[in-house]
Amino acid sequence: MTPSQDPNRVLIFDTTLRDGEQSPGISLNAAEKLEIAQQLARLGVDIIEAGFPISSPGDFEAVQGIARQVEGPVIAGLARAHAADIDAAWGALKDAARPRIHTFISTSDIHIKHQLQSTREDVKGQARAAVAHAKSYVEDVEFSPMDATRADVEFTAEVLQIAIDEGATTINIPDTVGYTVPHEYTAFLTRLYELVPDLRKVVLSVHCHDDLGLAVANSLAGLLAGARQVECAVNGIGERAGNAAIEEIIMLLATRQAELGFTTGANTREIARTSRVVSRLTGYPVAPNKAVIGRNAFAHESGIHQDGVLKERSTYEIMDAASVGLESNQLVLGKHSGRHALQQALSELGIEVSGQTLNTAFKRFKEIADKKKQVTAMDLEALVTDELREDAAAGYSLEWFDVESSSRRPPHARVAVRSPEGEELEGSFGGDGPIDAIFRAINAATGVDARLREFHIGAVTGGQDALGETSIVVEVDGHTGSGQGVSTDIVDAAARAYVRALSNAARRRDHEGAEPQLSATP
Ligand code: KIV
Ligand code: ZN
C-alpha cells in the first residue's frame, strides 16, 4: 500500500549503500553491494538508495547492477544539482523497474557562502534546473535541500516550492550535521507545511544524522509532524556518527504501533540477518549493547531481571527476539549431510546456489563440519557470505600458510597465494606476532604493499568450537578495501580476510587510478 492509499504507511528508504558507504574505511565492491541490496529487498524496504553514480565508475556499475537485478523496491541514485550528475544517475538507473533520481543542493547560508561559494538566487536556479532535468528522465524525483535544519526556513520553503513546481514527488529534509532536536525539527517541518501548502501533495521525507545521538528521535518527530518517508541505514552507519538506524526505526514503529499508529512494509524477522550481512561486508562491528540487534539486546544479566523474565517475559522485555530474527540459530546440518541438504538449507536462508558455487560452498562446509559438531544456520550464513564472494571477486586467494610462533623467538610465516591469473606465488616474513607475520608474507607474495587499517575478530556463535570471523580493512596506495574471513581457526580466518581486503583495495587502485575527490560544486 502506498502513502496515498494509507495515510499512516511509512516508507522505509534505505541509504546503507550511499550514505552508509560514505563511512570511513568502508569500501564495498559491486558484488557486495548487490548482496546487501538483495537482503534489503528481503527485509522489505520500500526504496534502496543504491549509490552516487557519478562518484566513481565502481559506484556507477554497482548502481546499475542493483537496478537490473534487485526486484521489489524502488532503486534510487544520488546526484548533485548538476546535469552531468543527473545524466550519470539516469544512465545507471534506467533499467530498474522503478527508478528514482535523488538530487540535492544546500539551502543553508553557511553552505551557500563557504562551500558552494554562491548565492541564494543561484541555488534557486540550480534547484529548478536539476529537478526539471531529472524529471525529463523519470517520473519519480526526490529533492533534498541539504543542511536544511541550519537554513533559513523561508528561503528553504522558496526552494521547495520551485522543486515541487518542477515535478519533485518526494521532498526530503536533511538534518545533515545532526544538529537539530526533536521539538525544533517538528517546528521546522510544521512551518514548511504552512509556507508550502503543496508539500501535502508530495511525500515528505526525513533524513537525520546521529551526531548528538538524536537521529531516531528526530526522525520520529518528523513522522509526527507529517513526514511519511524515513531515510535510514542498517546498523546506523553513515557519514560521521551515521544515520538513523533502520532496525531501530522499524522496531520503534512496530513495537509502539498502538501509540503511534504507523505501519511499514518491513519483514522484521529479516532484521538480524540484514544487520549481520552489513556488519560482515563493511567490517563495522555491532556494539553488544546496540538497540534491537546487539548481542545483549535481549540478554538479562541481573538476578532480578532474570527472575522476572523467567516468571513472565514481558516484565523486562518489550520485544521478542524472534520478531527480529535473532533466534535463527538452531542446528541445521551435521557432518554427514550431503550436497543436496546443504543446497536446501541455504535456500531456506534465502541463498540460492548451484553449479561451481555449490561445489565451493560444499567443500568449505565439509571442512568445517569435520571440526565443528553442529553447523548452525548462522554458521552457514557466515560461511556462504564469506565463500561465495570469492568467485565474484576474482582476486588473489589463499592457498596455504605455515606459521611458527613461540614466546621466545620472533614468529615466522610462509604463505602461498594464487594470483588472479592462476599463478602460485610464495612469500615469507618474520613479524611482530603470528598474524602480522602472515599479513606481511602475503604482501611479499603478491608484491602489493597493503597497510592494515582495521582488524576485528569475533565468533559467529557461542561455544568452544564456534566459527571465528574476522573483518579487515587495508589501504593500498590510498585506496581502501575490506575483506572478511570465516574459519574454525582464527589465524586462517584472518589470513583469508587479509587476502580478500588486499584484492579489493588493489582492484580499486587499478580501476579507479587517481580519482578526484567529489566536491559540492560540480
Ligand atoms: O545528509 C545529507 O544532507 C545527505 C543528502 C545528500 C540527502 O545525505
Ligand atoms: Zn546524509
Coordinates of C-alpha atoms and ligand atoms in Angstrom, one line a residue:
M1 CA 0.0 0.0 0.0
T2 CA 1.4 3.5 -0.8
P3 CA 1.0 6.5 1.5
S4 CA -1.7 7.9 -0.8
Q5 CA -3.8 4.8 0.0
D6 CA -3.0 4.5 3.7
P7 CA -2.1 7.8 5.4
N8 CA -0.2 6.0 8.2
R9 CA 2.0 3.9 6.0
V10 CA 5.6 5.0 6.4
L11 CA 8.0 4.4 3.5
I12 CA 11.4 3.0 4.5
F13 CA 14.2 4.5 2.4
D14 CA 17.4 2.7 3.0
T15 CA 20.7 4.6 2.3
T16 CA 23.2 2.0 3.6
L17 CA 24.7 1.7 0.1
R18 CA 25.0 5.5 -0.3
D19 CA 25.3 7.5 2.9
G20 CA 26.3 4.3 4.8
E21 CA 29.1 3.6 2.3
Q22 CA 30.5 7.1 3.0
S23 CA 31.5 5.9 6.5
P24 CA 35.3 6.0 6.8
G25 CA 37.0 2.7 5.9
I26 CA 34.0 1.2 4.1
S27 CA 34.6 0.2 0.6
L28 CA 32.2 -2.3 -0.9
N29 CA 32.7 -3.8 -4.3
A30 CA 29.7 -4.2 -6.8
A31 CA 29.1 -7.9 -5.8
E32 CA 29.0 -7.0 -2.1
K33 CA 26.6 -4.1 -2.8
L34 CA 24.3 -6.3 -4.8
E35 CA 24.3 -8.9 -1.9
I36 CA 23.3 -6.1 0.6
A37 CA 20.6 -4.8 -1.8
Q38 CA 19.2 -8.3 -2.2
Q39 CA 19.0 -8.6 1.6
L40 CA 17.4 -5.2 1.8
A41 CA 14.7 -6.4 -0.6
R42 CA 14.1 -9.4 1.6
L43 CA 13.8 -7.0 4.6
G44 CA 11.0 -5.3 2.6
V45 CA 12.4 -1.8 2.4
D46 CA 10.5 0.5 0.0
I47 CA 13.4 2.4 -1.5
I48 CA 17.1 1.4 -1.8
E49 CA 19.4 4.3 -2.4
A50 CA 22.0 2.2 -4.3
G51 CA 24.8 4.8 -4.6
F52 CA 26.1 8.0 -6.1
P53 CA 26.7 7.0 -9.8
I54 CA 28.9 10.0 -10.8
S55 CA 31.2 9.5 -7.8
S56 CA 33.2 6.6 -9.5
P57 CA 33.0 4.0 -12.2
G58 CA 32.7 1.4 -9.5
D59 CA 29.7 3.1 -8.0
F60 CA 28.0 3.5 -11.4
E61 CA 28.5 -0.2 -12.1
A62 CA 27.1 -1.2 -8.6
V63 CA 24.0 1.0 -9.0
Q64 CA 23.5 -0.4 -12.5
G65 CA 23.8 -4.0 -11.3
I66 CA 21.3 -3.4 -8.5
A67 CA 18.9 -1.6 -10.8
R68 CA 19.0 -4.5 -13.2
Q69 CA 18.8 -7.4 -10.7
V70 CA 17.0 -6.4 -7.5
E71 CA 13.3 -6.8 -7.7
G72 CA 10.7 -5.1 -5.4
P73 CA 11.9 -1.8 -4.0
V74 CA 12.3 1.5 -5.9
I75 CA 16.0 1.9 -6.8
A76 CA 17.4 5.4 -6.2
G77 CA 20.6 7.1 -7.2
L78 CA 22.0 10.3 -5.8
A79 CA 23.0 13.3 -8.0
R80 CA 24.2 16.8 -7.1
A81 CA 22.1 19.6 -8.8
H82 CA 24.1 19.3 -12.0
A83 CA 23.3 17.9 -15.4
A84 CA 26.3 15.6 -15.5
D85 CA 25.4 14.0 -12.2
I86 CA 21.8 13.6 -13.2
D87 CA 22.8 12.1 -16.6
A88 CA 25.1 9.6 -14.8
A89 CA 22.3 8.7 -12.3
W90 CA 19.9 8.1 -15.1
G91 CA 22.5 6.1 -17.0
A92 CA 22.9 3.7 -14.0
L93 CA 19.2 3.5 -13.1
K94 CA 17.4 3.3 -16.4
D95 CA 17.0 -0.5 -16.4
A96 CA 15.3 -0.5 -12.9
A97 CA 11.6 -1.4 -12.9
R98 CA 11.0 1.6 -10.6
P99 CA 13.9 4.1 -10.8
R100 CA 14.2 7.3 -8.8
I101 CA 16.7 10.2 -9.2
H102 CA 17.5 11.9 -5.9
T103 CA 19.0 15.4 -6.4
F104 CA 20.2 17.8 -3.8
I105 CA 21.6 21.3 -3.2
S106 CA 22.3 23.1 0.1
T107 CA 20.0 25.9 1.3
S108 CA 21.8 27.0 4.5
D109 CA 23.8 30.2 4.2
I110 CA 26.8 28.6 5.8
H111 CA 27.0 26.1 2.9
I112 CA 26.0 28.5 0.2
K113 CA 28.6 31.0 1.2
H114 CA 31.5 28.8 2.2
Q115 CA 31.1 25.6 0.3
L116 CA 29.1 26.4 -2.8
Q117 CA 30.6 30.0 -2.8
S118 CA 27.4 31.0 -4.5
T119 CA 24.2 33.0 -3.8
R120 CA 20.6 32.1 -2.8
E121 CA 19.5 33.2 -6.3
D122 CA 21.9 30.8 -7.9
V123 CA 20.8 28.0 -5.6
K124 CA 17.2 28.5 -6.7
G125 CA 18.2 28.4 -10.3
Q126 CA 20.2 25.2 -9.8
A127 CA 17.4 23.5 -7.9
R128 CA 14.9 24.4 -10.7
A129 CA 17.2 23.2 -13.5
A130 CA 18.2 20.0 -11.6
V131 CA 14.6 18.8 -10.8
A132 CA 13.5 19.7 -14.4
H133 CA 16.4 17.8 -15.9
A134 CA 15.8 14.7 -13.6
K135 CA 12.1 14.9 -14.5
S136 CA 12.9 14.8 -18.2
Y137 CA 14.2 11.2 -17.5
V138 CA 11.9 9.9 -14.8
E139 CA 8.6 10.5 -13.0
D140 CA 9.9 9.7 -9.6
V141 CA 12.2 12.5 -8.5
E142 CA 13.3 13.3 -4.9
F143 CA 14.8 16.7 -3.9
S144 CA 16.8 17.5 -0.8
P145 CA 17.7 20.9 0.5
M146 CA 21.0 19.9 2.2
D147 CA 21.7 21.3 5.7
A148 CA 18.1 22.4 5.8
T149 CA 17.9 22.3 9.6
R150 CA 20.5 25.1 9.8
A151 CA 19.0 27.0 6.9
D152 CA 16.5 29.9 6.8
V153 CA 13.1 28.3 6.8
E154 CA 11.6 30.9 4.4
F155 CA 14.4 30.5 1.9
T156 CA 14.2 26.7 2.1
A157 CA 10.4 27.0 1.5
E158 CA 11.0 29.0 -1.6
V159 CA 13.4 26.4 -2.9
L160 CA 11.0 23.6 -2.1
Q161 CA 8.1 25.3 -3.9
I162 CA 10.4 25.5 -7.0
A163 CA 11.3 21.8 -6.7
I164 CA 7.6 20.9 -6.4
D165 CA 6.6 23.1 -9.3
E166 CA 9.2 21.3 -11.5
G167 CA 7.8 18.0 -10.5
A168 CA 9.6 16.6 -7.5
T169 CA 7.5 13.8 -6.0
T170 CA 9.4 13.4 -2.7
I171 CA 10.8 16.3 -0.6
N172 CA 13.4 15.2 1.9
I173 CA 14.5 17.5 4.8
P174 CA 18.0 16.5 5.9
D175 CA 19.5 17.3 9.3
T176 CA 22.9 16.9 7.5
V177 CA 25.1 17.6 10.5
G178 CA 22.9 16.0 13.2
Y179 CA 22.3 19.4 14.9
T180 CA 18.5 19.6 15.4
V181 CA 16.5 18.5 18.4
P182 CA 13.1 16.8 18.1
H183 CA 10.8 19.8 19.0
E184 CA 12.8 22.1 16.8
Y185 CA 12.6 19.7 13.8
T186 CA 8.9 19.3 14.4
A187 CA 8.5 23.1 14.3
F188 CA 10.7 23.4 11.2
L189 CA 8.6 20.9 9.3
T190 CA 5.3 22.4 10.6
R191 CA 6.4 25.8 9.3
L192 CA 7.4 24.4 5.9
Y193 CA 3.8 22.9 5.6
E194 CA 2.4 26.4 6.4
L195 CA 4.7 28.1 3.9
V196 CA 4.4 25.5 1.1
P197 CA 0.9 24.0 1.2
D198 CA 1.8 22.0 -1.9
L199 CA 4.0 19.9 0.4
R200 CA 0.8 18.0 1.2
K201 CA 0.7 16.8 -2.5
V202 CA 4.1 15.1 -2.3
V203 CA 5.8 12.6 0.1
L204 CA 7.7 14.5 2.9
S205 CA 10.8 12.6 4.0
V206 CA 13.2 12.9 6.9
H207 CA 17.0 12.2 6.9
C208 CA 18.6 12.6 10.2
H209 CA 22.3 12.2 11.2
D210 CA 23.3 11.0 14.7
D211 CA 26.0 13.4 15.8
L212 CA 24.1 14.1 19.0
G213 CA 22.6 10.7 19.3
L214 CA 19.2 12.0 18.2
A215 CA 18.8 10.6 14.7
V216 CA 16.0 8.2 15.5
A217 CA 14.2 10.6 17.9
N218 CA 14.4 13.4 15.3
S219 CA 13.1 11.0 12.6
L220 CA 10.1 10.1 14.8
A221 CA 9.5 13.9 15.5
G222 CA 9.4 14.3 11.7
L223 CA 6.9 11.5 11.2
L224 CA 4.7 13.0 13.9
A225 CA 4.9 16.3 12.0
G226 CA 3.6 14.6 8.9
A227 CA 6.6 13.0 7.1
R228 CA 5.9 9.6 5.6
Q229 CA 9.3 8.5 4.4
V230 CA 12.3 7.9 6.7
E231 CA 15.8 7.7 5.4
C232 CA 18.0 5.3 7.5
A233 CA 20.8 2.9 7.3
V234 CA 21.5 -0.6 8.5
N235 CA 23.3 -0.6 11.9
G236 CA 23.1 3.2 11.7
I237 CA 26.2 3.6 9.5
G238 CA 26.8 6.8 7.5
E239 CA 28.7 10.0 7.4
R240 CA 30.5 10.7 10.8
A241 CA 28.2 9.4 13.6
G242 CA 26.0 7.8 11.0
N243 CA 22.3 7.9 10.0
A244 CA 19.1 6.9 11.9
A245 CA 19.4 3.1 12.3
I246 CA 16.9 1.2 10.2
E247 CA 16.4 -1.6 12.7
E248 CA 15.6 1.0 15.4
I249 CA 13.1 2.8 13.2
I250 CA 11.4 -0.3 12.1
M251 CA 11.1 -1.8 15.6
L252 CA 10.1 1.5 17.1
L253 CA 7.2 1.8 14.7
A254 CA 6.3 -1.9 15.2
T255 CA 6.6 -2.1 18.9
R256 CA 4.8 1.2 19.6
Q257 CA 2.2 0.8 16.8
A258 CA -0.7 1.1 19.2
E259 CA 0.5 4.5 20.4
L260 CA 1.9 5.9 17.1
G261 CA -0.4 4.3 14.6
F262 CA 2.3 3.9 11.8
T263 CA 2.8 0.9 9.7
T264 CA 5.7 -0.2 7.4
G265 CA 6.2 -2.9 4.8
A266 CA 9.2 -4.4 6.6
N267 CA 9.5 -8.0 7.5
T268 CA 11.0 -7.6 11.0
R269 CA 12.2 -11.2 11.1
E270 CA 14.9 -10.3 8.5
I271 CA 16.4 -7.5 10.7
A272 CA 19.1 -9.5 12.5
R273 CA 20.3 -11.1 9.3
T274 CA 20.4 -7.8 7.4
S275 CA 22.5 -6.4 10.3
R276 CA 24.9 -9.4 10.2
V277 CA 25.3 -9.2 6.4
V278 CA 26.1 -5.5 6.5
S279 CA 28.4 -5.8 9.5
R280 CA 30.3 -8.6 7.9
L281 CA 30.7 -6.9 4.5
T282 CA 31.5 -3.4 5.8
G283 CA 33.8 -4.6 8.6
Y284 CA 31.9 -2.4 11.0
P285 CA 31.1 -4.5 14.1
V286 CA 27.8 -4.0 16.0
A287 CA 28.2 -2.9 19.7
P288 CA 27.0 -5.6 22.1
N289 CA 24.6 -3.1 23.7
K290 CA 23.3 -1.8 20.3
A291 CA 19.5 -1.4 20.4
V292 CA 17.5 -4.1 18.7
I293 CA 20.4 -6.1 17.2
G294 CA 23.2 -6.0 19.7
R295 CA 24.2 -9.4 21.2
N296 CA 22.9 -8.1 24.6
A297 CA 19.7 -6.6 23.3
F298 CA 17.7 -9.5 24.7
A299 CA 20.2 -10.7 27.4
H300 CA 19.3 -10.3 31.1
E301 CA 22.2 -10.1 33.5
S302 CA 20.9 -9.0 36.8
G303 CA 19.3 -11.6 39.1
I304 CA 16.2 -9.5 39.5
H305 CA 15.7 -9.2 35.7
Q306 CA 16.4 -12.9 35.1
D307 CA 13.9 -13.8 37.8
G308 CA 11.3 -11.5 36.3
V309 CA 11.8 -12.8 32.7
L310 CA 11.6 -16.4 33.9
K311 CA 8.3 -15.7 35.5
E312 CA 6.9 -13.6 32.7
R313 CA 8.9 -12.4 29.7
S314 CA 7.1 -9.1 29.5
T315 CA 8.4 -8.0 32.9
Y316 CA 11.6 -6.8 31.3
E317 CA 11.2 -7.4 27.5
I318 CA 9.4 -5.1 25.2
M319 CA 10.2 -7.0 22.0
D320 CA 10.5 -10.7 21.2
A321 CA 14.0 -11.8 19.9
A322 CA 12.2 -14.0 17.4
S323 CA 10.4 -10.9 15.9
V324 CA 13.8 -9.5 14.8
G325 CA 15.1 -12.9 13.6
L326 CA 17.6 -13.3 16.5
E327 CA 16.6 -16.8 17.3
S328 CA 17.7 -18.3 14.0
N329 CA 20.5 -20.5 15.3
Q330 CA 19.1 -24.0 15.5
L331 CA 21.1 -26.9 14.3
V332 CA 20.5 -27.4 10.6
L333 CA 23.2 -29.7 9.3
G334 CA 25.7 -32.3 10.6
K335 CA 28.9 -33.8 9.3
H336 CA 27.1 -36.5 7.3
S337 CA 24.8 -34.0 5.4
G338 CA 25.1 -34.1 1.7
R339 CA 25.3 -31.5 -1.1
H340 CA 21.5 -31.5 -1.6
A341 CA 20.8 -31.0 2.1
L342 CA 23.3 -28.0 2.1
Q343 CA 21.6 -26.6 -1.0
Q344 CA 18.2 -26.9 0.6
A345 CA 19.3 -25.4 3.9
L346 CA 20.9 -22.4 2.1
S347 CA 17.7 -22.0 0.1
E348 CA 15.7 -21.7 3.3
L349 CA 18.1 -18.9 4.3
G350 CA 17.2 -17.2 1.0
I351 CA 20.6 -18.0 -0.6
E352 CA 20.3 -19.8 -3.9
V353 CA 23.5 -21.7 -5.0
S354 CA 24.2 -24.2 -7.7
G355 CA 27.0 -25.5 -10.0
Q356 CA 30.5 -24.5 -9.2
T357 CA 29.4 -22.2 -6.4
L358 CA 27.6 -25.0 -4.7
N359 CA 30.7 -27.2 -5.0
T360 CA 32.9 -24.5 -3.4
A361 CA 30.3 -24.0 -0.6
F362 CA 30.1 -27.8 0.0
K363 CA 33.9 -28.2 0.1
R364 CA 34.1 -25.5 2.8
F365 CA 31.1 -26.8 4.7
K366 CA 32.7 -30.3 4.9
E367 CA 36.0 -28.8 6.2
I368 CA 34.1 -27.0 8.9
A369 CA 31.7 -29.9 9.7
D370 CA 34.7 -32.1 10.3
K371 CA 35.9 -29.7 13.0
K372 CA 32.7 -28.5 14.4
K373 CA 29.9 -30.8 15.8
Q374 CA 27.0 -28.6 15.0
V375 CA 26.7 -26.4 11.9
T376 CA 24.0 -23.8 12.6
A377 CA 22.1 -21.5 10.3
M378 CA 24.3 -18.6 11.4
D379 CA 27.4 -20.6 10.7
L380 CA 26.1 -21.4 7.2
E381 CA 25.2 -17.8 6.5
A382 CA 28.7 -16.6 7.6
L383 CA 30.4 -19.3 5.6
V384 CA 28.5 -18.7 2.5
T385 CA 28.6 -14.9 2.5
D386 CA 32.4 -15.4 3.1
E387 CA 33.0 -18.1 0.4
L388 CA 30.7 -17.2 -2.4
R389 CA 32.1 -13.7 -2.7
E390 CA 35.4 -15.3 -3.6
D391 CA 34.1 -16.3 -7.0
A392 CA 32.6 -12.9 -7.7
A393 CA 35.7 -11.1 -6.6
A394 CA 38.2 -13.0 -8.8
G395 CA 41.2 -11.6 -7.0
Y396 CA 44.0 -13.3 -5.1
S397 CA 43.1 -16.3 -3.0
L398 CA 44.9 -18.0 -0.1
E399 CA 46.3 -21.5 -0.9
W400 CA 48.1 -22.3 2.4
F401 CA 50.2 -20.9 5.2
D402 CA 52.7 -22.1 7.7
V403 CA 53.4 -20.0 10.8
E404 CA 55.8 -20.7 13.6
S405 CA 55.1 -18.9 16.8
S406 CA 56.8 -19.0 20.2
S407 CA 57.0 -16.7 23.2
R408 CA 60.9 -17.0 22.9
R409 CA 61.5 -16.3 19.2
P410 CA 60.1 -13.8 16.7
P411 CA 57.3 -15.6 14.7
H412 CA 57.9 -16.5 11.1
A413 CA 55.3 -17.1 8.4
R414 CA 55.3 -18.6 4.9
V415 CA 52.3 -18.3 2.6
A416 CA 51.2 -19.3 -0.9
V417 CA 48.7 -17.2 -2.7
R418 CA 47.0 -17.8 -6.1
S419 CA 47.1 -14.8 -8.3
P420 CA 44.0 -13.7 -10.4
E421 CA 45.9 -15.2 -13.4
G422 CA 46.2 -18.6 -11.7
E423 CA 49.9 -18.4 -10.7
E424 CA 51.0 -19.7 -7.3
L425 CA 53.1 -17.1 -5.5
E426 CA 55.0 -17.7 -2.3
G427 CA 56.3 -15.2 0.3
S428 CA 57.7 -15.3 3.8
F429 CA 58.2 -12.8 6.6
G430 CA 59.1 -12.6 10.3
G431 CA 56.7 -10.2 12.0
D432 CA 55.8 -8.8 15.4
G433 CA 53.2 -11.5 16.0
P434 CA 52.0 -14.6 14.0
I435 CA 49.1 -12.7 12.3
D436 CA 51.3 -9.8 11.5
A437 CA 53.9 -12.2 10.0
I438 CA 51.3 -13.8 7.8
F439 CA 50.0 -10.4 6.6
R440 CA 53.5 -9.3 5.7
A441 CA 54.2 -12.6 4.0
I442 CA 51.0 -12.1 1.9
N443 CA 52.3 -8.7 0.9
A444 CA 55.7 -10.3 -0.1
A445 CA 53.9 -13.0 -2.1
T446 CA 51.7 -10.6 -4.0
G447 CA 54.1 -7.7 -4.3
V448 CA 51.3 -5.4 -3.0
D449 CA 52.2 -3.0 -0.2
A450 CA 49.0 -3.2 1.7
R451 CA 48.7 -1.4 5.1
L452 CA 46.4 -2.7 7.8
R453 CA 43.8 -0.1 8.8
E454 CA 41.2 -2.1 10.7
F455 CA 41.1 -5.6 12.2
H456 CA 38.1 -7.1 14.1
I457 CA 37.7 -10.6 15.4
G458 CA 34.5 -12.2 16.6
A459 CA 32.8 -15.5 17.0
V460 CA 29.8 -16.4 14.7
T461 CA 28.0 -18.3 17.5
G462 CA 28.8 -19.1 21.1
G463 CA 30.6 -22.3 22.4
Q464 CA 34.2 -23.5 22.3
D465 CA 34.0 -24.8 18.8
A466 CA 32.4 -21.6 17.4
L467 CA 33.5 -20.4 14.0
G468 CA 35.8 -17.4 14.1
E469 CA 35.1 -14.4 11.9
T470 CA 37.4 -11.6 11.0
S471 CA 36.9 -8.3 9.2
I472 CA 39.8 -6.4 7.8
V473 CA 40.3 -3.1 6.1
V474 CA 43.6 -2.4 4.3
E475 CA 44.9 0.5 2.3
V476 CA 46.8 0.1 -1.0
D477 CA 48.3 3.4 -2.5
G478 CA 45.5 5.4 -0.9
H479 CA 42.7 3.0 -1.9
T480 CA 40.9 1.1 0.9
G481 CA 39.5 -2.4 0.6
S482 CA 37.7 -4.6 3.1
G483 CA 37.6 -8.4 3.4
Q484 CA 36.1 -11.0 5.7
G485 CA 37.2 -14.5 6.6
V486 CA 35.5 -17.3 8.4
S487 CA 37.1 -20.4 9.8
T488 CA 37.3 -22.7 12.9
D489 CA 40.9 -21.4 13.1
I490 CA 41.1 -17.7 13.8
V491 CA 44.6 -17.4 12.1
D492 CA 43.2 -19.0 8.9
A493 CA 40.1 -16.6 9.1
A494 CA 42.5 -13.6 9.4
A495 CA 44.7 -14.7 6.5
R496 CA 41.6 -15.2 4.2
A497 CA 40.2 -11.8 5.2
Y498 CA 43.5 -10.1 4.6
V499 CA 43.9 -11.6 1.1
R500 CA 40.4 -10.5 0.2
A501 CA 40.9 -7.0 1.6
L502 CA 44.2 -6.7 -0.3
S503 CA 42.5 -7.9 -3.6
N504 CA 39.6 -5.4 -3.2
A505 CA 42.0 -2.5 -2.5
A506 CA 44.3 -3.4 -5.3
R507 CA 41.4 -3.8 -7.7
R508 CA 40.1 -0.3 -6.7
R509 CA 43.5 1.2 -7.2
D510 CA 43.8 -0.4 -10.7
H511 CA 40.2 0.6 -11.8
E512 CA 40.0 4.0 -10.2
G513 CA 43.5 5.3 -10.6
A514 CA 44.0 8.8 -9.1
E515 CA 40.3 9.5 -8.7
P516 CA 39.5 13.1 -7.9
Q517 CA 37.5 13.8 -4.7
L518 CA 34.0 15.0 -5.4
S519 CA 33.2 18.5 -4.2
A520 CA 29.8 20.0 -3.5
T521 CA 30.2 22.1 -6.6
P522 CA 30.4 20.2 -9.9
Ligands
KIV1 O1 22.9 14.3 5.0 C1 22.5 14.8 3.9 O2 22.2 16.0 3.7 C2 22.5 13.9 2.7 C3 21.9 14.4 1.5 C4 22.6 14.1 0.3 C5 20.4 14.0 1.5 O3 23.0 12.8 2.8
ZN2 ZN 23.2 12.2 5.0

